[in-house]
Amino acid sequence: MEDMPRLDSACPRSLRSATALGLVAVLAVGCTGSDADDTAVAGRAAVGTSPLPTVPPAQPPAQLTRAKVETAVSQLDGVVKDAMHRTGVPGIAVGVVYDDKVVYLKGFGLRKAGTKDGVGPDTVFQLASVSKPVASTVVAAAVGDKTVAWDDPVVEHSPGFKLKDPWVTSHVTLADLFSHRSGLPDHAGDQLEDLGYDRSYILDHLRYEPLAPFRAHYAYTNFGLTEAAVATARAAGTSWEKLSDEKLYRPLGMDSTSSSFADYEKAGNKAALHVKTGDTWSAEHVRQPDAQSPAGGASSTARDMTKWLRLQLANGKFEGRQVVDAAALDQTHLPYMLSAPPHSPAGRAGFYGLGWNVSYDDQGRLKLGHSGGFALGAATNVALLPSEKLGIVVLTNGEPIGVPEAISATFLDTAQTGGPTVDWLKFLGPVFQQTLQGERSKVDYSKPPASPAPARANSAYTGTYANDYYGPMTVSDQGGKLVMQLGPKKERFVLHHYNGDTFSYSTTGEMAVGLSGVTFTVGSGGHADKVRVENLDTSGLGTFTRKD
């Protein structure tokens, strides 16, 4: 999350929100500064002698028995069918690994609503943000090969990489970006992707984003992680897509897994994305996530993902071969950054590692998890108890409403206690719904004021505007309607008058927030000098200045 969902930050604005997805991942396994100089000083003070965390104490002995796991496995069919019956999610695939064996592997429902095409263990799903722990596994393999080190500064491998503060640019490491502690704002770059910009443009423009304190502030950034992964591939002399295949997919025989959208597209047995309107699920969207492939662009099957789970739970070994160096992989499982502070004195904190949500239970057992989601129609979850050699992956083809997390939580709860301690689907549903509602504009642009101030003539607003981050904007009069055009493909958005010099438009894409505001600042000459696009201004970069 995207992230997860309309989704992944300490103060989430979407279900890709780190807090939301981190929370459910933990459950499934049991002040940004505005001045670059000030934040740089604060960030530098936060840097310790080593950017890598120390290894935590040894794990306690295994507490689960095979009988307990088998009981939980025997109930999984019912858990999945119940979730589908209660929510209508079209298709689900589930895989469970225990003690290096696949003990459950099934598909349910349909690949696409309205067809008879069933989901099976070999149906290809888009993983969304579950791509992140997969990506950190790939980088761990490169670390084990001495191609890179987790504490390498990114600029060593991507000389053109820049952030707003030069000191941070020179010090930020692969691990910093994989653990979301670089200081970049929540979801930096995601709106550029929605507008159609490619990976190169987005990574190049991260330099404009304001920075919070370095290594002292957690904010979920798909493109920060993507930069670290791409830098690793560059160090290996190849592309991220090829590196993933070479280091992980081929060695494990994950023949239906890819980091390229084209491979997902050409798969005959693939799950379509679905969104819910009322009580109806429909396949309306296509999500092309190549720009952020390491963070959200992988696709796979339940069968392939169980091979990856086996590698994770066997310290980098698969079928007796050491595929990924154990020490490099262990580093991904450590807590690098506080992501979810405890909500009470007796509460437990949540952390983010390298591509993983990390937590510990009352027995000191490590818990690893991650959720993924596309608001356009996918939701996934993976949860591991490494000391128990137990893991589950759940892939679905419906927008994020808590289904994969509830299935994972119910399964692990049952394995540990004999049955679910709460109705996880009922509990998690409102968490997702509340987070989704929280991201909307504070202004309801669907309801103009009772007596709105009139707009000026369209000619007062038309023209070309510039923005270093988002690129040019054109506002034109087309058939009496104001039309805003943005992005490399000049996507058209019709502006509807709201009040005075403020208009609204319907946002689109993964980061869509419904109706958002567009406010013109009109100068003494009767023409707008500036225009602020509200939903593009989350980090203060959404104001465009007139060029002509």
Short mmCIF file of N, CA, C and O in Angstrom, two decimals, residues 54 146 150 203 217 270 294 335 510:
data_model
loop_
_atom_site.label_atom_id
_atom_site.label_comp_id
_atom_site.label_asym_id
_atom_site.label_seq_id
_atom_site.Cartn_x
_atom_site.Cartn_y
_atom_site.Cartn_z
N THR A 54 21.20 -3.24 15.38
CA THR A 54 21.86 -4.43 15.89
C THR A 54 20.90 -5.61 15.81
O THR A 54 19.69 -5.45 15.76
N LYS A 146 27.95 -9.35 -2.70
CA LYS A 146 28.87 -8.21 -2.57
C LYS A 146 28.72 -7.20 -3.71
O LYS A 146 29.61 -6.38 -3.94
N TRP A 150 23.91 -2.93 2.30
CA TRP A 150 22.72 -2.22 2.74
C TRP A 150 23.04 -0.79 3.16
O TRP A 150 22.21 0.10 3.01
N LEU A 203 11.75 9.75 -10.33
CA LEU A 203 12.93 9.67 -9.47
C LEU A 203 13.77 10.93 -9.55
O LEU A 203 14.31 11.40 -8.55
N HIS A 217 12.13 10.23 11.02
CA HIS A 217 10.74 10.43 10.61
C HIS A 217 10.36 9.32 9.63
O HIS A 217 11.07 9.07 8.66
N LYS A 270 -4.92 -14.97 -15.46
CA LYS A 270 -4.65 -13.85 -14.55
C LYS A 270 -5.95 -13.30 -13.98
O LYS A 270 -7.02 -13.40 -14.59
N PRO A 294 9.57 -2.07 -8.13
CA PRO A 294 10.07 -2.70 -6.90
C PRO A 294 9.12 -2.53 -5.72
O PRO A 294 9.07 -3.40 -4.84
N PRO A 335 14.07 -4.34 12.94
CA PRO A 335 13.32 -3.07 13.02
C PRO A 335 14.23 -1.88 12.76
O PRO A 335 15.11 -1.59 13.57
N GLU A 510 -4.72 5.95 -9.00
CA GLU A 510 -4.54 5.25 -7.73
C GLU A 510 -4.68 6.17 -6.53
O GLU A 510 -5.16 5.77 -5.47
#
